[in-house]
Short mmCIF file of C-alpha atoms and ligand atoms in Angstrom, two decimals:
data_model
loop_
_atom_site.label_atom_id
_atom_site.label_comp_id
_atom_site.label_asym_id
_atom_site.label_seq_id
_atom_site.Cartn_x
_atom_site.Cartn_y
_atom_site.Cartn_z
CA MET A 1 14.24 -18.05 9.81
CA THR A 2 11.91 -21.03 9.41
CA LEU A 3 9.04 -20.72 6.98
CA MET A 4 6.01 -22.42 8.53
CA VAL A 5 3.78 -21.96 5.49
CA GLU A 6 4.47 -20.90 1.95
CA ALA A 7 1.44 -20.38 -0.28
CA LYS A 8 2.13 -19.49 -3.89
CA GLY A 9 -0.20 -18.27 -6.62
CA LEU A 10 -3.44 -19.27 -4.87
CA VAL A 11 -6.52 -18.91 -7.05
CA LYS A 12 -10.14 -19.68 -6.16
CA ARG A 13 -13.02 -19.27 -8.57
CA TYR A 14 -16.73 -19.68 -8.03
CA GLY A 15 -18.16 -19.97 -11.52
CA GLU A 16 -16.92 -16.95 -13.43
CA ARG A 17 -16.00 -15.08 -10.26
CA VAL A 18 -12.40 -15.08 -9.11
CA VAL A 19 -12.46 -14.51 -5.36
CA VAL A 20 -8.77 -15.19 -4.70
CA ASN A 21 -6.53 -14.11 -7.52
CA GLY A 22 -2.91 -15.30 -7.53
CA LEU A 23 -2.15 -14.73 -3.87
CA ASP A 24 1.29 -15.43 -2.31
CA LEU A 25 1.61 -15.67 1.45
CA THR A 26 4.32 -16.81 3.87
CA VAL A 27 4.22 -17.36 7.61
CA GLU A 28 7.49 -17.27 9.51
CA GLU A 29 8.17 -18.97 12.84
CA GLY A 30 7.00 -16.88 15.81
CA GLU A 31 5.21 -14.42 13.57
CA VAL A 32 1.73 -13.05 14.30
CA LEU A 33 0.37 -12.47 10.82
CA ALA A 34 -2.87 -10.51 10.55
CA ILE A 35 -4.89 -10.83 7.37
CA ILE A 36 -7.15 -7.82 6.98
CA GLY A 37 -9.50 -6.62 4.25
CA PRO A 38 -13.13 -5.82 3.46
CA ASN A 39 -16.00 -8.29 3.85
CA GLY A 40 -15.86 -10.68 0.94
CA ALA A 41 -12.22 -9.82 0.08
CA GLY A 42 -11.22 -13.49 0.18
CA LYS A 43 -9.62 -13.79 3.64
CA SER A 44 -11.52 -16.86 4.86
CA THR A 45 -11.27 -18.49 1.43
CA THR A 46 -7.49 -18.00 1.57
CA LEU A 47 -7.34 -19.54 5.05
CA ASP A 48 -9.53 -22.44 3.91
CA MET A 49 -7.19 -23.15 0.99
CA ILE A 50 -4.12 -22.98 3.22
CA LEU A 51 -5.81 -25.39 5.64
CA GLY A 52 -6.86 -27.76 2.86
CA ILE A 53 -10.58 -27.22 3.56
CA LYS A 54 -11.07 -25.75 0.07
CA ARG A 55 -9.14 -26.90 -2.97
CA PRO A 56 -7.41 -24.08 -4.85
CA ASP A 57 -8.02 -23.82 -8.61
CA ALA A 58 -4.33 -22.97 -8.95
CA GLY A 59 -1.33 -22.52 -6.70
CA SER A 60 0.36 -24.52 -3.97
CA VAL A 61 0.66 -24.62 -0.20
CA MET A 62 3.77 -25.98 1.51
CA TYR A 63 4.13 -26.52 5.25
CA TRP A 64 7.37 -26.63 7.21
CA ARG A 65 7.10 -30.42 7.59
CA GLU A 66 5.14 -33.23 6.05
CA ASP A 67 3.12 -34.10 9.14
CA ALA A 68 2.51 -30.43 9.96
CA LYS A 69 -1.25 -30.85 10.21
CA ARG A 70 -0.80 -32.60 13.58
CA GLN A 71 0.76 -29.42 14.89
CA ILE A 72 -1.80 -26.97 13.61
CA GLY A 73 -4.63 -25.47 15.67
CA VAL A 74 -7.65 -23.91 14.02
CA GLN A 75 -10.44 -21.67 15.28
CA LEU A 76 -12.84 -21.01 12.45
CA GLN A 77 -15.70 -18.50 12.55
CA ALA A 78 -18.26 -21.22 13.26
CA THR A 79 -17.35 -24.05 15.60
CA PRO A 80 -19.49 -27.16 15.81
CA PHE A 81 -19.93 -27.81 19.52
CA PHE A 82 -21.78 -30.86 20.65
CA PRO A 83 -25.02 -29.54 22.16
CA GLY A 84 -26.13 -31.23 25.34
CA TYR A 85 -22.53 -31.43 26.55
CA THR A 86 -20.82 -28.94 28.82
CA ALA A 87 -17.83 -26.82 27.85
CA LEU A 88 -15.59 -29.22 29.78
CA GLU A 89 -17.10 -32.29 28.12
CA ASN A 90 -16.76 -30.71 24.67
CA LEU A 91 -13.15 -29.93 25.43
CA ARG A 92 -12.55 -33.51 26.52
CA MET A 93 -14.08 -34.85 23.30
CA PHE A 94 -11.82 -32.65 21.20
CA ALA A 95 -8.84 -33.77 23.29
CA VAL A 96 -9.70 -37.38 22.46
CA PHE A 97 -9.85 -36.46 18.74
CA TYR A 98 -6.28 -35.19 19.10
CA GLY A 99 -5.29 -38.48 20.77
CA LEU A 100 -4.88 -36.82 24.19
CA ARG A 101 -6.11 -38.08 27.56
CA PRO A 102 -6.05 -35.03 29.82
CA THR A 103 -7.30 -35.23 33.41
CA ASN A 104 -10.20 -33.05 34.55
CA ALA A 105 -7.74 -30.90 36.48
CA GLU A 106 -5.66 -30.35 33.32
CA LEU A 107 -8.76 -29.41 31.33
CA MET A 108 -9.87 -27.01 34.06
CA GLU A 109 -6.41 -25.46 34.04
CA HIS A 110 -6.69 -25.11 30.26
CA LEU A 111 -10.08 -23.39 30.59
CA LYS A 112 -8.65 -21.12 33.26
CA ARG A 113 -6.03 -19.91 30.80
CA LEU A 114 -8.91 -18.43 28.82
CA ASN A 115 -10.76 -17.30 31.94
CA LEU A 116 -13.49 -19.78 31.05
CA HIS A 117 -13.28 -22.12 34.06
CA GLU A 118 -16.45 -20.75 35.62
CA ALA A 119 -18.36 -21.84 32.51
CA ALA A 120 -16.90 -25.35 32.56
CA HIS A 121 -20.15 -27.05 33.58
CA ILE A 122 -22.52 -25.08 31.37
CA ASP A 123 -23.95 -26.67 28.23
CA ALA A 124 -21.79 -25.36 25.37
CA SER A 125 -24.84 -24.28 23.38
CA ARG A 126 -25.91 -22.06 26.31
CA LEU A 127 -22.61 -20.20 26.57
CA SER A 128 -22.59 -16.56 25.52
CA GLY A 129 -21.18 -15.67 22.09
CA GLY A 130 -17.93 -14.55 23.67
CA GLN A 131 -17.64 -17.69 25.81
CA GLN A 132 -18.24 -19.88 22.75
CA LYS A 133 -15.46 -18.03 20.94
CA LYS A 134 -13.13 -18.65 23.89
CA LEU A 135 -14.09 -22.33 23.99
CA ALA A 136 -13.31 -22.59 20.26
CA ILE A 137 -9.89 -21.05 20.93
CA ALA A 138 -9.36 -23.40 23.90
CA MET A 139 -10.10 -26.35 21.60
CA ALA A 140 -7.62 -25.06 19.00
CA LEU A 141 -4.90 -24.88 21.67
CA LEU A 142 -5.42 -28.28 23.32
CA HIS A 143 -2.55 -30.04 21.55
CA ARG A 144 -0.12 -27.10 21.87
CA PRO A 145 0.08 -26.37 18.14
CA LYS A 146 3.18 -24.83 16.55
CA LEU A 147 0.96 -22.97 14.10
CA LEU A 148 -2.37 -21.48 15.03
CA PHE A 149 -5.09 -20.09 12.74
CA LEU A 150 -7.63 -17.77 14.33
CA ASP A 151 -10.47 -16.47 12.16
CA GLU A 152 -11.77 -13.31 13.87
CA PRO A 153 -10.79 -14.48 17.38
CA THR A 154 -12.02 -11.35 19.14
CA ALA A 155 -15.22 -10.66 17.21
CA ALA A 156 -18.20 -10.60 19.63
CA LEU A 157 -15.92 -10.36 22.66
CA ASP A 158 -16.20 -7.59 25.26
CA PRO A 159 -13.19 -5.31 25.84
CA ARG A 160 -11.83 -7.33 28.78
CA ALA A 161 -12.08 -10.60 26.87
CA ARG A 162 -10.46 -8.97 23.82
CA ARG A 163 -7.55 -7.93 25.95
CA GLU A 164 -7.29 -11.45 27.43
CA ILE A 165 -7.17 -12.97 23.95
CA ARG A 166 -4.62 -10.39 22.81
CA GLU A 167 -2.44 -11.22 25.82
CA LEU A 168 -2.83 -14.92 25.12
CA ILE A 169 -1.74 -14.34 21.51
CA ARG A 170 1.31 -12.42 22.71
CA THR A 171 2.23 -15.13 25.23
CA LEU A 172 1.85 -17.86 22.62
CA ALA A 173 3.95 -15.94 20.09
CA GLU A 174 6.67 -15.31 22.67
CA ALA A 175 6.76 -19.05 23.31
CA GLY A 176 7.39 -19.59 19.58
CA THR A 177 3.88 -20.32 18.27
CA SER A 178 3.24 -18.87 14.83
CA ILE A 179 -0.18 -17.30 14.50
CA VAL A 180 -2.30 -16.33 11.53
CA LEU A 181 -5.39 -14.31 12.38
CA THR A 182 -8.06 -12.29 10.65
CA SER A 183 -9.69 -9.27 12.22
CA HIS A 184 -11.70 -6.18 11.35
CA ASP A 185 -10.40 -4.32 14.40
CA MET A 186 -7.49 -2.26 13.12
CA GLU A 187 -6.38 -1.01 16.54
CA GLU A 188 -6.22 -4.55 17.75
CA VAL A 189 -4.30 -5.67 14.66
CA HIS A 190 -1.75 -2.95 15.33
CA LYS A 191 -1.32 -4.17 18.90
CA ALA A 192 -1.20 -7.88 18.18
CA ALA A 193 0.38 -8.39 14.75
CA THR A 194 4.05 -8.47 13.80
CA LYS A 195 3.06 -8.50 10.13
CA VAL A 196 -0.06 -7.37 8.28
CA VAL A 197 -1.34 -8.46 4.90
CA LEU A 198 -4.19 -6.43 3.45
CA ILE A 199 -6.29 -8.36 0.94
CA ASN A 200 -8.65 -6.53 -1.36
CA ARG A 201 -10.65 -8.28 -4.08
CA GLY A 202 -8.64 -11.45 -3.74
CA LYS A 203 -5.23 -9.79 -4.12
CA ILE A 204 -2.62 -8.49 -1.70
CA ALA A 205 -2.86 -4.69 -1.63
CA ALA A 206 -0.16 -4.16 1.03
CA SER A 207 2.06 -6.17 3.32
CA GLY A 208 4.59 -5.39 6.06
CA THR A 209 4.93 -4.69 9.77
CA PRO A 210 2.31 -2.22 11.05
CA ASP A 211 4.92 0.54 11.38
CA GLU A 212 6.39 -0.16 7.93
CA LEU A 213 2.93 0.15 6.41
CA LEU A 214 2.19 3.44 8.15
CA ALA A 215 5.51 4.87 6.93
CA GLN A 216 5.16 3.46 3.40
CA PHE A 217 1.67 4.85 2.84
CA GLY A 218 2.02 8.01 4.93
CA VAL A 219 -0.93 7.26 7.21
CA GLN A 220 -1.52 7.69 10.94
CA ASP A 221 -3.01 4.30 11.68
CA LEU A 222 -4.09 1.04 10.08
CA GLU A 223 -7.69 2.16 9.78
CA GLU A 224 -6.57 5.07 7.58
CA LEU A 225 -4.46 2.66 5.55
CA TYR A 226 -7.41 0.33 5.16
CA ILE A 227 -9.70 3.14 3.98
CA LYS A 228 -7.05 4.50 1.65
CA LEU A 229 -6.16 1.21 -0.01
CA THR A 230 -9.59 -0.31 -0.27
CA GLU A 231 -10.89 2.96 -1.79
CA SER A 232 -8.04 3.39 -4.22
CA ILE A 233 -8.35 -0.13 -5.60
CA GLU A 234 -12.09 0.23 -6.14
CA GLU A 235 -11.43 3.46 -8.03
CA GLU A 236 -8.81 1.95 -10.30
CA PRO A 237 -10.57 0.48 -13.36
CA ALA A 238 -7.46 -1.26 -14.72
CA LEU A 239 -7.41 -3.64 -11.76
CA GLY A 240 -11.00 -4.64 -12.41
CA ALA A 241 -9.82 -6.32 -15.58
CA VAL A 242 -8.00 -9.05 -13.65
CA TYR A 243 -11.32 -10.58 -12.71
CA SER A 244 -12.47 -12.99 -15.35
CA GLY A 245 -15.94 -12.43 -16.65
CA GLY A 246 -15.98 -8.88 -15.33
CA GLY A 247 -18.38 -9.85 -12.54
CA SER A 248 -18.64 -7.43 -9.69
CA LEU A 249 -17.18 -8.49 -6.36
N1 ATP B 301 -19.16 -21.58 -1.76
C1 ATP B 301 -19.18 -20.37 -2.34
N2 ATP B 301 -19.82 -20.15 -3.49
C2 ATP B 301 -19.83 -18.94 -4.09
N3 ATP B 301 -19.22 -17.85 -3.59
C3 ATP B 301 -18.55 -18.01 -2.44
C4 ATP B 301 -18.50 -19.26 -1.74
N4 ATP B 301 -17.76 -19.10 -0.62
C5 ATP B 301 -17.37 -17.81 -0.61
N5 ATP B 301 -17.85 -17.15 -1.69
C6 ATP B 301 -17.64 -15.73 -2.03
O1 ATP B 301 -16.25 -15.50 -2.06
C7 ATP B 301 -15.97 -14.17 -1.63
C8 ATP B 301 -14.89 -14.22 -0.57
O2 ATP B 301 -15.45 -14.74 0.62
P1 ATP B 301 -14.61 -14.87 1.97
O3 ATP B 301 -15.49 -15.57 2.96
O4 ATP B 301 -13.29 -15.46 1.66
O5 ATP B 301 -14.44 -13.34 2.36
P2 ATP B 301 -13.81 -12.73 3.68
O6 ATP B 301 -12.76 -11.78 3.23
O7 ATP B 301 -13.40 -13.79 4.63
O8 ATP B 301 -15.06 -11.91 4.26
P3 ATP B 301 -15.54 -11.58 5.79
O9 ATP B 301 -14.65 -10.47 6.26
O10 ATP B 301 -16.94 -11.10 5.57
O11 ATP B 301 -15.45 -12.84 6.59
C9 ATP B 301 -17.29 -13.58 -1.16
O12 ATP B 301 -17.79 -12.74 -2.16
C10 ATP B 301 -18.19 -14.80 -0.98
O13 ATP B 301 -19.52 -14.48 -1.24
#
């Protein structure tokens, strides 16, 4: 088993507020790890610290190799497209950033993988929300990363597009790509993820395969688990004390 990422004791504070509180996380090769949790739980902040976008106040992040960042693909919630340029042109610009020189035919093939080829010649800023999301994912995949981060990859997508992205995730994982994703769609997480980490108030409330979690907590599905664990932590006053300053989250 190769560990692709090992994050230990991650802490992030904003003023007196601790939004990520001593979080440990590992990503194994070929794993599809879903990070779930309420709005504001600290999921994106955790991803940002793992990616080096935000500096942790404590803790460490180790990758499987020193030059790992060349082999990482990232789709964040907001993607800065270049307006005035088509989807294809945007894709080409990102390819150049990665040091690649793909032909038009290769780029079209890449767009086709995401069922986005018909939008190739549309200005990126005029694409629908779902098409923009797909373009962001296409950009993250251009250099065939070994490790892929997807922050809410299926939010704003219609059911067919969701299924396409889920199938793409499965195909990538089968080919050995490790994937870390966040999602609020529990059914989808159950279908796509090999491991689930539930974050609540900056801490890990549960972690395991979807089936392990259902058995461990005696619930029917991940939505029930989510409701159960996010409720129970809010009700438990002792856990509130771990947040410095006592500020509400
Ligand atoms: N720059 C900042 N300054 C102050 N607070 C911040 C900053 N960035 C994030 N936060 C706060 O940190 C907390 C965690 O935010 P984060 O974006 O990690 O949550 P999340 O779990 O990804 O939520 P969502 O599901 O809504 O995307 C939130 O309460 C947010 O308001």
